[in-house]
GROMACS .gro file of C-alpha atoms in nm:
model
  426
    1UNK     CA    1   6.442 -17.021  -1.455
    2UNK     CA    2   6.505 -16.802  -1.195
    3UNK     CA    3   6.221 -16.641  -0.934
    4UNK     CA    4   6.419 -16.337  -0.897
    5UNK     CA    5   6.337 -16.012  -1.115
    6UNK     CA    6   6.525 -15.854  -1.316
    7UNK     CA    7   6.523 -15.524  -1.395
    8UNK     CA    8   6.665 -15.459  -1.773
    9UNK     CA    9   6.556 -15.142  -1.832
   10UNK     CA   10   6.971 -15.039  -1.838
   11UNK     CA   11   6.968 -15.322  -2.184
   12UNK     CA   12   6.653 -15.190  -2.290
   13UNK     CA   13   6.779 -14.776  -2.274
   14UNK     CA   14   7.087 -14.898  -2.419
   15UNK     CA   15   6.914 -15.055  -2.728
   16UNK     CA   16   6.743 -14.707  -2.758
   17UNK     CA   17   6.394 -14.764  -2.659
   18UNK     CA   18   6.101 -14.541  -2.526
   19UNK     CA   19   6.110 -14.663  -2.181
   20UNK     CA   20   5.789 -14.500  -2.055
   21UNK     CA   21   5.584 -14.632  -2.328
   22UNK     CA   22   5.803 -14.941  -2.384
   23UNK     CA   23   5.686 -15.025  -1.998
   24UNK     CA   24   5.302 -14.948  -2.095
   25UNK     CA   25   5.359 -15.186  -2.382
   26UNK     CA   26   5.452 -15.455  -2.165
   27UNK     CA   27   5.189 -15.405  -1.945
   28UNK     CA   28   4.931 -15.420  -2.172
   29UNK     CA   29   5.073 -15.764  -2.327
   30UNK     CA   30   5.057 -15.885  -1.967
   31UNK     CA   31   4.717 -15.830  -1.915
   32UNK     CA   32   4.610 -15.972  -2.253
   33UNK     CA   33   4.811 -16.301  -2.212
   34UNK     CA   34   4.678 -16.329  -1.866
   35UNK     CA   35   4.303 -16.300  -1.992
   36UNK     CA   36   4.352 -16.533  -2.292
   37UNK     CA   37   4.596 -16.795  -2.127
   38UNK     CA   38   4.597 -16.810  -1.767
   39UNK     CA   39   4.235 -16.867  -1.775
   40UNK     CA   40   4.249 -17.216  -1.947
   41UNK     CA   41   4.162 -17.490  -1.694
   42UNK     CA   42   4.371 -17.845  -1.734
   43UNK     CA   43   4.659 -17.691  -1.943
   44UNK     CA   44   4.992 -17.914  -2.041
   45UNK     CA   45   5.237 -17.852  -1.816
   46UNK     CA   46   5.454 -17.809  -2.086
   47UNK     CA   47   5.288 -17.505  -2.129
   48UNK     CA   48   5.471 -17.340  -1.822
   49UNK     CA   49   5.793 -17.327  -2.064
   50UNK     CA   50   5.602 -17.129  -2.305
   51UNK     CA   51   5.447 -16.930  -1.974
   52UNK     CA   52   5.790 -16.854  -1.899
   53UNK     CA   53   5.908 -16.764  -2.232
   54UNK     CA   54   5.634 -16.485  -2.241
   55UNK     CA   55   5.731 -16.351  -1.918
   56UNK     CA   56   6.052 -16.277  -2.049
   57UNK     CA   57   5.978 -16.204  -2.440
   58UNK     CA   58   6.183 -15.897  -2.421
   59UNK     CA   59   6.383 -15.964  -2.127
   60UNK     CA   60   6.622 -16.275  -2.104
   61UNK     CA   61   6.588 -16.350  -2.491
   62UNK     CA   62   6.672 -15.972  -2.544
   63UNK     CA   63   6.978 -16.012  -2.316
   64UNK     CA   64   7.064 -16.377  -2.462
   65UNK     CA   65   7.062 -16.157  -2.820
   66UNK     CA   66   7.289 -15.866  -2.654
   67UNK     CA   67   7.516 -16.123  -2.538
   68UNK     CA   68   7.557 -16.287  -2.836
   69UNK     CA   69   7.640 -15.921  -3.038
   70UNK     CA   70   7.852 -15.815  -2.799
   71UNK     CA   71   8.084 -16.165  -2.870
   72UNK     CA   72   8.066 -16.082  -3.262
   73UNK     CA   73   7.727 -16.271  -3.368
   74UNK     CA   74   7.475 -16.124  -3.560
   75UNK     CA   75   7.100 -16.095  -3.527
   76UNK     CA   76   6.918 -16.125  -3.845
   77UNK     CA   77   6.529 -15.980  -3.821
   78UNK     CA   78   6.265 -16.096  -4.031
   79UNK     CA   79   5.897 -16.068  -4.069
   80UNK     CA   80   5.816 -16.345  -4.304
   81UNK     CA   81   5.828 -16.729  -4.386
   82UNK     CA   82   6.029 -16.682  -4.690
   83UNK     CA   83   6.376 -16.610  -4.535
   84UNK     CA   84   6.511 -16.928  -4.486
   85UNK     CA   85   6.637 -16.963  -4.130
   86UNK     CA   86   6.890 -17.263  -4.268
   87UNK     CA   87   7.082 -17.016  -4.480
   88UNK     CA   88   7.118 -16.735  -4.197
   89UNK     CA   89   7.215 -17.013  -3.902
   90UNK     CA   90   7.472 -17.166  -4.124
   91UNK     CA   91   7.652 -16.858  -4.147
   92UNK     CA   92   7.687 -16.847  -3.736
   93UNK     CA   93   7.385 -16.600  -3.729
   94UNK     CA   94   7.069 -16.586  -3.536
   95UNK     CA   95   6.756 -16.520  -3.687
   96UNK     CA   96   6.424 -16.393  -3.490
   97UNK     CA   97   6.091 -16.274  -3.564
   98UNK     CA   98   6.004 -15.916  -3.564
   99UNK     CA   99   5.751 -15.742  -3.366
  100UNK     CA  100   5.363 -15.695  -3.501
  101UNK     CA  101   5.027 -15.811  -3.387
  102UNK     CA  102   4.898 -15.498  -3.229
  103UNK     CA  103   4.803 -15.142  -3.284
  104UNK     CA  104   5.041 -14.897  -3.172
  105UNK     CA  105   5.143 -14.582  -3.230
  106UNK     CA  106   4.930 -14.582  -3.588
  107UNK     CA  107   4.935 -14.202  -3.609
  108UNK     CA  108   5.278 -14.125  -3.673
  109UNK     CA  109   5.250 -14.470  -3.927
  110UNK     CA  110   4.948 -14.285  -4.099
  111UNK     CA  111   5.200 -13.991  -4.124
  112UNK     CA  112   5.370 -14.204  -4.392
  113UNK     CA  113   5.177 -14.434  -4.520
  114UNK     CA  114   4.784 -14.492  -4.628
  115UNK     CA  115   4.568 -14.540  -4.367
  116UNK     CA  116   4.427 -14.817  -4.537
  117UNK     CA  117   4.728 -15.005  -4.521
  118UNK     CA  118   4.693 -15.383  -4.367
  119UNK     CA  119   4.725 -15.418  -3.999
  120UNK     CA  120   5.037 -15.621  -3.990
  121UNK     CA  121   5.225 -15.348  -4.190
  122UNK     CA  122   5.116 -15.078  -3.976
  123UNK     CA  123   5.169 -15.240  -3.659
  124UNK     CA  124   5.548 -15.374  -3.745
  125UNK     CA  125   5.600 -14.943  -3.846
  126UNK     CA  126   5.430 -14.853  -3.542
  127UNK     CA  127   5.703 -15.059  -3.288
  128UNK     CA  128   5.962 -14.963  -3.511
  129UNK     CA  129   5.870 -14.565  -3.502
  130UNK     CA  130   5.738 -14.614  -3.104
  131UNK     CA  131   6.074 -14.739  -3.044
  132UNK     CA  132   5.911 -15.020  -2.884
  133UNK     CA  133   6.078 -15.313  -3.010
  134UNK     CA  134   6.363 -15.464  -2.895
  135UNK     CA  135   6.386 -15.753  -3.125
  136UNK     CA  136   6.458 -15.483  -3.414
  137UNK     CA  137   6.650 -15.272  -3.231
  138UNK     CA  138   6.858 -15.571  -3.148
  139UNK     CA  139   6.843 -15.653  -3.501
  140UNK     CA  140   7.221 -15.579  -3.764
  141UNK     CA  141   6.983 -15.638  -4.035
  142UNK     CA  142   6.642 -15.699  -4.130
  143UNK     CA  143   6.533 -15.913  -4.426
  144UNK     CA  144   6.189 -15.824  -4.606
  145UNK     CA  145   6.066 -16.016  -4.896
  146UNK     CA  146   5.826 -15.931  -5.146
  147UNK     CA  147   5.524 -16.131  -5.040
  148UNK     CA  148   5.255 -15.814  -5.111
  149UNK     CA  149   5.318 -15.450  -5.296
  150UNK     CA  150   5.234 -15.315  -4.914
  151UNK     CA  151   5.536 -15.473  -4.799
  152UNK     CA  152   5.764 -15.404  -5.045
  153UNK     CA  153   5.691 -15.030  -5.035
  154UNK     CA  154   5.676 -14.996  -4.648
  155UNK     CA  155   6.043 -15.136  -4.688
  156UNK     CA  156   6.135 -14.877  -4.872
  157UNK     CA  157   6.017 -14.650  -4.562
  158UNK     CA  158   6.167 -14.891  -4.312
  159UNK     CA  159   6.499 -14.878  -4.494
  160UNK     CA  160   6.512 -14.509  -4.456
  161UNK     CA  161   6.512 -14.604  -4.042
  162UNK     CA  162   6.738 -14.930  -3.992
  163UNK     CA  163   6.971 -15.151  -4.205
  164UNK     CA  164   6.705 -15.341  -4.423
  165UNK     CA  165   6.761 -15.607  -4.715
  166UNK     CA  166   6.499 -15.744  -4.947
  167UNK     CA  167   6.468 -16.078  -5.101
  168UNK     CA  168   6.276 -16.087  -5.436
  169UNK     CA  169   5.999 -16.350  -5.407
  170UNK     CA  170   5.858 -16.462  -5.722
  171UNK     CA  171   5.466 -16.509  -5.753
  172UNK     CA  172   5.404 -16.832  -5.955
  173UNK     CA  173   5.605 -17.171  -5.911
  174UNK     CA  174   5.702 -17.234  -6.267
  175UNK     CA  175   6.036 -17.372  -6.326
  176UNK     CA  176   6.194 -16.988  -6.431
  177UNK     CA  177   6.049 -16.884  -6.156
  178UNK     CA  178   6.185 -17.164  -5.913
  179UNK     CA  179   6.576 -17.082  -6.109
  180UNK     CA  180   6.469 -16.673  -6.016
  181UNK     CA  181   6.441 -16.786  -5.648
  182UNK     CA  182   6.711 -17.015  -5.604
  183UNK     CA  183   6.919 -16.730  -5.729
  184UNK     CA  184   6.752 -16.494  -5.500
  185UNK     CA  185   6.866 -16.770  -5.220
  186UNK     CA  186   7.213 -16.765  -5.369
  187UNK     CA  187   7.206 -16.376  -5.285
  188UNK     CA  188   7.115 -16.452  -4.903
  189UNK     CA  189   7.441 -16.652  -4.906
  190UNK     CA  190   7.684 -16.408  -5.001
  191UNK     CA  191   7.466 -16.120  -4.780
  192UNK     CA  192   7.450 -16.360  -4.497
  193UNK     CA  193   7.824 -16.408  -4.572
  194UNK     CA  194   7.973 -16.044  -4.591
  195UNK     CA  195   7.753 -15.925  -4.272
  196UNK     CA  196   7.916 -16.237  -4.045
  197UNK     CA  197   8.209 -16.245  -4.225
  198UNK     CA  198   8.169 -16.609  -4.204
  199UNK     CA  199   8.159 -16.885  -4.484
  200UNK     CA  200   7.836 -17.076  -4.560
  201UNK     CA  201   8.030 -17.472  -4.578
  202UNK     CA  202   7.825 -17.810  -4.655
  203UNK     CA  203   7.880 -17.910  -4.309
  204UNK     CA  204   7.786 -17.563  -4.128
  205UNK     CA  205   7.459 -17.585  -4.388
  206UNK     CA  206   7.410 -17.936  -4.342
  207UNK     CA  207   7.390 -17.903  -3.973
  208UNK     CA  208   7.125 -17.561  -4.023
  209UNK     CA  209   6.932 -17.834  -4.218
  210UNK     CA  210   6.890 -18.083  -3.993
  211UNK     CA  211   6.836 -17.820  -3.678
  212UNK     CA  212   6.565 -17.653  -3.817
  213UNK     CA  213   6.393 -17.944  -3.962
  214UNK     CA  214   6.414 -18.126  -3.566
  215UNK     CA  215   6.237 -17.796  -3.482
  216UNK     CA  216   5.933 -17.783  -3.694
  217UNK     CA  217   5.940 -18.214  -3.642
  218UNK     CA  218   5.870 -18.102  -3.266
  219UNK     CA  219   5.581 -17.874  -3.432
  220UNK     CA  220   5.453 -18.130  -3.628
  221UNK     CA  221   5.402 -18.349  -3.380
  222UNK     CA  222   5.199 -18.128  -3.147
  223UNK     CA  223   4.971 -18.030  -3.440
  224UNK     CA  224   4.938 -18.395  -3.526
  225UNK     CA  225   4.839 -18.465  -3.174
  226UNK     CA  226   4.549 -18.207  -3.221
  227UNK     CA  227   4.371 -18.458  -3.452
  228UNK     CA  228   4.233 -18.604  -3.115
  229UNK     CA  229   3.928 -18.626  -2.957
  230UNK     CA  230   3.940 -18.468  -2.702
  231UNK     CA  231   4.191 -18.260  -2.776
  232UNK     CA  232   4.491 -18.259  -2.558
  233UNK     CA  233   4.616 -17.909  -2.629
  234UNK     CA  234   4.406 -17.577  -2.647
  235UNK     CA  235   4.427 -17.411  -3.007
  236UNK     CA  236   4.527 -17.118  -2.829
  237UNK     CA  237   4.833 -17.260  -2.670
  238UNK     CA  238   4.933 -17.438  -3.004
  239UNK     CA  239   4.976 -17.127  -3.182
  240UNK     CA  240   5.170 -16.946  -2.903
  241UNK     CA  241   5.403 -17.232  -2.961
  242UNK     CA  242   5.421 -17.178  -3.320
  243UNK     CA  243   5.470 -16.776  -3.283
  244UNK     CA  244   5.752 -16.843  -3.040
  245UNK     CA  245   5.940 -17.075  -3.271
  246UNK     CA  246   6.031 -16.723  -3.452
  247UNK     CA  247   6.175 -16.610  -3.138
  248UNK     CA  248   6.340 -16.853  -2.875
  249UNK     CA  249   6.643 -17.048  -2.908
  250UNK     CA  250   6.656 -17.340  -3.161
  251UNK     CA  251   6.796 -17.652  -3.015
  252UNK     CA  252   6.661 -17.545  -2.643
  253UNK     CA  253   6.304 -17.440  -2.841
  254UNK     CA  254   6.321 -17.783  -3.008
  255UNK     CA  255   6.389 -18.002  -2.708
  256UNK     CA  256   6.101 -17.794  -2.474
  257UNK     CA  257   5.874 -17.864  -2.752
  258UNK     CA  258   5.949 -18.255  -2.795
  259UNK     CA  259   5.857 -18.283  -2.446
  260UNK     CA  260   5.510 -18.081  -2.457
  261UNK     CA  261   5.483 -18.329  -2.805
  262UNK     CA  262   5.569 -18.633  -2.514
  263UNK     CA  263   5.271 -18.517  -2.267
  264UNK     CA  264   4.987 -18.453  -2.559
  265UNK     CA  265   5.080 -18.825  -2.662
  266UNK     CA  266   5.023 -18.947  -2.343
  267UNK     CA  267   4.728 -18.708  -2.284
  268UNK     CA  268   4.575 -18.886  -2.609
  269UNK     CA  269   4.613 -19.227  -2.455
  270UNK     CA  270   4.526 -19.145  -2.181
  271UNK     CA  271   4.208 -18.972  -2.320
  272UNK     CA  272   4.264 -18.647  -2.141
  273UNK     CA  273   4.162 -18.339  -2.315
  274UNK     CA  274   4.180 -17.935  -2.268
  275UNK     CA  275   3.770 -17.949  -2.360
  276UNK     CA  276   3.492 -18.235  -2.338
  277UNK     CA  277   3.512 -18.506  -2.601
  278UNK     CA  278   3.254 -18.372  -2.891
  279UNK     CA  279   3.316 -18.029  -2.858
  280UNK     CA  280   3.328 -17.862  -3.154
  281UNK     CA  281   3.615 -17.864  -3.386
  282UNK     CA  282   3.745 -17.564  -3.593
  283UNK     CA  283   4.010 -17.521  -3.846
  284UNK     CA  284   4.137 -17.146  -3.867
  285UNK     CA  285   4.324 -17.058  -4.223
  286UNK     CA  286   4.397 -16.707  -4.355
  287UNK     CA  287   4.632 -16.412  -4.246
  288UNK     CA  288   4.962 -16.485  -3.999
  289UNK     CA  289   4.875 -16.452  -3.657
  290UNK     CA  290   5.179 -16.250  -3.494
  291UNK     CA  291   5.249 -16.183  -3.147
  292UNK     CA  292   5.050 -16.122  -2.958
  293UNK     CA  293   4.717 -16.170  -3.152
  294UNK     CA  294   4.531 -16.458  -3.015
  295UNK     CA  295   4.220 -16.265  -3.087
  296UNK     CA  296   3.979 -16.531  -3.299
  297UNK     CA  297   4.134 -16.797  -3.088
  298UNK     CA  298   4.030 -16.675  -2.761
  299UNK     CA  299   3.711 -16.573  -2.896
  300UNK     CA  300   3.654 -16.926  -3.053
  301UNK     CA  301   3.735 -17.145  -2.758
  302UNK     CA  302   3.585 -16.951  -2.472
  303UNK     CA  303   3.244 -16.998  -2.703
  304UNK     CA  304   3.325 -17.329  -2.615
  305UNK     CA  305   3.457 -17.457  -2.904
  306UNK     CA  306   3.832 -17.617  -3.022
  307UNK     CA  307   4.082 -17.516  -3.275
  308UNK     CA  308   4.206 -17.835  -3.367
  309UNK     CA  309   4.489 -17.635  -3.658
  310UNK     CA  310   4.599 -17.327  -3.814
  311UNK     CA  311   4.651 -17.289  -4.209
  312UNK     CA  312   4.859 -16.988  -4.199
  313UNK     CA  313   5.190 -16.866  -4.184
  314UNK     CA  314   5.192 -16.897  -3.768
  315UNK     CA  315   5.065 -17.304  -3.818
  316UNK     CA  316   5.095 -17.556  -4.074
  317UNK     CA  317   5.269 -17.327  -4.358
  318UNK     CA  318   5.555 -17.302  -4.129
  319UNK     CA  319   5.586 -17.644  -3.976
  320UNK     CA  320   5.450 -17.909  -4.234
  321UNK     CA  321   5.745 -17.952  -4.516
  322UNK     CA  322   6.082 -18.003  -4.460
  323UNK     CA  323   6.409 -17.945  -4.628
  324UNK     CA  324   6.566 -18.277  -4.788
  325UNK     CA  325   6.867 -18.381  -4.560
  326UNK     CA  326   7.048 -18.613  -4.836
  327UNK     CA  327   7.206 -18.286  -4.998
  328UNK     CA  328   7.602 -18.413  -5.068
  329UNK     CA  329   7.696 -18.072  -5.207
  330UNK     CA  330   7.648 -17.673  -5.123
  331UNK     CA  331   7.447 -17.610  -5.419
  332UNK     CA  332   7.203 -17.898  -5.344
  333UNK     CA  333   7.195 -17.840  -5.041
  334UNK     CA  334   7.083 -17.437  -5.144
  335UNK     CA  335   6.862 -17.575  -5.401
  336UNK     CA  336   6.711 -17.774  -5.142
  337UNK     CA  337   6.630 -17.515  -4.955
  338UNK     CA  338   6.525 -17.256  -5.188
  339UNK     CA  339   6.234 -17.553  -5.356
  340UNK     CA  340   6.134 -17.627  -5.002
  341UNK     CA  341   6.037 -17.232  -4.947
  342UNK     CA  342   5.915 -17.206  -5.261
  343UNK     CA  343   5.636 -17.454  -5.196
  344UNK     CA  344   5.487 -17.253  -4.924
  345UNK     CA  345   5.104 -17.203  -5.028
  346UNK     CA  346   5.083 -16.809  -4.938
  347UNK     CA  347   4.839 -16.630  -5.125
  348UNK     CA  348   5.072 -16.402  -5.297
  349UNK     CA  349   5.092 -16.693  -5.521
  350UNK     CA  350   4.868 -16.724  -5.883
  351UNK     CA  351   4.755 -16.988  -5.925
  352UNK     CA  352   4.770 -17.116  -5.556
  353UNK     CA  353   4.558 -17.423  -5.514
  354UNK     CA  354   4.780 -17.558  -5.321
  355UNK     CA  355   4.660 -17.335  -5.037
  356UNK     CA  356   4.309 -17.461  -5.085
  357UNK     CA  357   4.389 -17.811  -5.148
  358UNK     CA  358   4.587 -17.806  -4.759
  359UNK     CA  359   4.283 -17.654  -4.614
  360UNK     CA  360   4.043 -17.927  -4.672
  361UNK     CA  361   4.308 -18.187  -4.607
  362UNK     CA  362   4.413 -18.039  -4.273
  363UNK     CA  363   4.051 -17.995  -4.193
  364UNK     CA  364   3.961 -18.377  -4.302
  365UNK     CA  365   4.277 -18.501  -4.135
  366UNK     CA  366   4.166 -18.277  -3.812
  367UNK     CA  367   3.792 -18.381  -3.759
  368UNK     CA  368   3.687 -18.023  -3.830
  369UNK     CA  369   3.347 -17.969  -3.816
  370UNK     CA  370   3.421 -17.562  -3.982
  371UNK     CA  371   3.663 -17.365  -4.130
  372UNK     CA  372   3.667 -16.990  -4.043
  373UNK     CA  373   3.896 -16.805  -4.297
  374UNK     CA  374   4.065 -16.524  -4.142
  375UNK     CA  375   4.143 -16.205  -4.349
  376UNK     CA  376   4.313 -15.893  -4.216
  377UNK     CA  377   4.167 -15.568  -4.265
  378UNK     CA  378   4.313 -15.427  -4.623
  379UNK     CA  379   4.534 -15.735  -4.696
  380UNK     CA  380   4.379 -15.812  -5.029
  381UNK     CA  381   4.548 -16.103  -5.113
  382UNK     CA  382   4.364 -16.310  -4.847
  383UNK     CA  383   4.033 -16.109  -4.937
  384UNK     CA  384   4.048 -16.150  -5.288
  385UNK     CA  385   4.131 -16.534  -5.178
  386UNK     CA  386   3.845 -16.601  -4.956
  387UNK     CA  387   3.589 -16.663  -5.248
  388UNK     CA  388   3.758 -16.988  -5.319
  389UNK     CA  389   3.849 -17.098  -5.016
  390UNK     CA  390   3.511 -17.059  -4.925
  391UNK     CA  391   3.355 -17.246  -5.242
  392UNK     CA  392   3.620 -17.522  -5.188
  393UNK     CA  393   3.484 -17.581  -4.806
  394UNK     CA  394   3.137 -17.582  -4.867
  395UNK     CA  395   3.181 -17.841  -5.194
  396UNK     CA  396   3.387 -17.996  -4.930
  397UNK     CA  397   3.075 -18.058  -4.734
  398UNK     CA  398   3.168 -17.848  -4.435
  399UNK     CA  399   3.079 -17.494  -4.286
  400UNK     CA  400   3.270 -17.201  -4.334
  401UNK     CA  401   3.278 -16.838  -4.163
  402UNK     CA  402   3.469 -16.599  -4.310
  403UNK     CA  403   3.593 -16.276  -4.069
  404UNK     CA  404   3.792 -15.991  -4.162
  405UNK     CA  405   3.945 -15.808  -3.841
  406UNK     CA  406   4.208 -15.573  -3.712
  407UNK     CA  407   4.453 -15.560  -3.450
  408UNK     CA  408   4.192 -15.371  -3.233
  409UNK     CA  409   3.924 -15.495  -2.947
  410UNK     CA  410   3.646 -15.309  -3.095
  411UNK     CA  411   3.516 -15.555  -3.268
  412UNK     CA  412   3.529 -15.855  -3.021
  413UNK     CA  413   3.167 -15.826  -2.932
  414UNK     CA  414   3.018 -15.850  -3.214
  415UNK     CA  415   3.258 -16.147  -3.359
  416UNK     CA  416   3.162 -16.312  -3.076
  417UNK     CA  417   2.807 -16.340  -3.140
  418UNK     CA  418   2.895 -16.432  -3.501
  419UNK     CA  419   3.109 -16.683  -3.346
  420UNK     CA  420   2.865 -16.845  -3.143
  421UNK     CA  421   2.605 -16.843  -3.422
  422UNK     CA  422   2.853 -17.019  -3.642
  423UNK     CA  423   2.897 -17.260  -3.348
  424UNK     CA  424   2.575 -17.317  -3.286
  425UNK     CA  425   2.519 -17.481  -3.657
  426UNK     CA  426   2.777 -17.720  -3.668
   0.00000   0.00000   0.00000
């Protein structure tokens, strides 16, 4: 970690970006992490790996990515759980997260699709039209899935712009839908296979496995560590590590993380938390939380309050189930993978009580004392969920606020006095 800047403007020009607004971009970000991180008092110092990570989000991963092309590897771009990072590794690849989690550039988006199109779908269009993104500019191929119909269509449109592949995701878990995905998985292989030009073997799959499984481990036990009181880590800074685990380096990812997991032990001995034992404790579930939204987060713990988890794509979804490492052959070693993706509770799925069924266990297992369900503007799915979820708390015996949101700071005000009511009757 070097002191000395950097200028990479040259990388950036070269991967085609608008520079002037690219640099506007980044200042924004800056000032937004700054208000909504550098302002926590007693942090981890694990944190300052995270810090650091941010500071160079689309500088020294962005080179560490150009580097890597220019020896013959490929970058693989995704927006979504559902593309198994096992499959993509094993074939020498690198896969990384996409950008989305704020507005930008939404009226040449509304040129081409509805405005009331979900905030996560604009916002990926925006940075790809802005030319603002260097993670899919740096990108041979992008995989979408079809996890909503406002996905699948804006893939179409996103196809017309860059190299994009889509993965069929069914949306019920019966047993010929389980066979449809594990031959949708199959697929990945061979595409994963002709873009590297490199053979998927047991042991380069095995090894994917067991990599990506010691990462989300590392997760796991950070958001176990959350259970706590106090807690040792801020909500906030828990689900910047989660977000970054689509973008940084595996193995040196997993190893940074194990040692933040080392300090919040010790923290919990030690009884050392981030806010004053009896604070109140929230669980957040709903719509992914991309880069760099920290919105509800921020607005929840400088009212004071904790979020002890996140049941969403950027939290538990992601971290809590692993792939089975006893696989002797390729296919079960595939098949493992494919039923281990598969049991994701998103809500494209009917019936999905699986969903419901984490959210009071994670807020049981968490000490929660509410549940605010988060739903983004025009993404249905979540809407159309919320009704149970919220039926499901309350019979639970606990709270629940439900908040549906954009991308934009409009609205912080008056979420935070909703906030701070919902606090206040806990």
């Amino acid at each position: 970690m070097s002191d000395q800047a950097v200028d990479y403007h040259p990388m950036w020009d070269e991967l085609g970006l608008d520079l002037p607004t690219h640099d506007a971009l980044l200042e924004a970000v800056g000032q937004l992490f700054g208000d909504a991180y550098l302002t926590q008092e007693n942090r981890p110092t694990g944190m300052d790996y995270l810090n650091f990570v941010m500071s160079e989000v689309h500088g020294l991963r962005i080179k560490e990515l150009d580097d890597f092309r220019k020896s013959g590897g490929k970058v693989f771009g995704t927006f979504c759980l559902y593309v198994p990072e096992e499959i993509i590794r094993a074939a020498g690849a690198w896969s990384v997260g996409l950008c989305a989690g704020a507005e930008f550039a939404y009226d040449e988006v509304e040129q081409i699709m509805p405005r009331n199109t979900c905030a996560l779908i604009k916002s990926f269009m925006g940075f790809k039209l802005a030319k603002v993104c260097p993670y899919i500019e740096s990108s041979d191929l992008v995989i979408g899935e079809t996890t909503c119909d406002g996905k699948k269509k804006a893939y179409e449109l996103l196809g017309e712009i860059h190299d994009t592949w889509v993965m069929e995701l069914p949306q019920m878990k019966r047993p010929e839908d389980i066979a449809m995905w594990k031959a949708e998985v199959r697929e990945l292989v061979k595409k994963a296979e002709e873009i590297t030009g490199n053979t998927i073997t047991e042991d380069s799959l095995r090894a994917a496995i067991k990599e990506v499984n010691d990462k989300r481990r590392a997760l796991q036990r950070i958001a176990a560590a959350s259970a706590a009181d106090p807690a040792p880590i801020s909500g906030k800074d828990r689900l910047l590590a989660t977000q970054v685990a689509f973008y940084d380096d595996v193995p040196r990812f997993t190893q940074m993380m194990n040692t933040l997991a080392d300090e919040l032990e010790a923290r919990v001995a030690a009884g050392e938390g981030v806010a004053p034992r009896g604070a109140k404790r929230v669980l957040v579930t709903g719509t992914p939380m991309a880069l760099p939204n920290w919105k509800i987060h921020d607005i929840i713990e400088k009212a004071g309050a904790v979020v002890v988890g996140e049941e969403m794509c950027t939290g538990s979804r992601y971290y809590q189930d692993l792939v089975p490492e006893d696989g002797s052959t390729l296919d079960e070693m595939i098949d493992a993978v494919a039923e281990k993706y598969l049991d994701i509770n998103c809500a494209c799925f009917t019936p999905n009580k699986g969903r419901i069924d984490d959210v009071i266990r994670m807020a049981k297992d968490l000490g929660a004392d509410g549940v605010i369900d988060l739903s983004l503007q025009f993404c249905g799915l979540y809407e159309m969920e919320s009704h149970g979820v919220e039926e499901a708390v309350r019979a639970a015996g606990l709270p629940v606020l439900k908040i549906t949101t954009d991308y934009s700071m409009e609205d912080v005000g008056q979420l935070s006095t909703r906030v701070e009511a919902f606090l206040e009757m806990l």
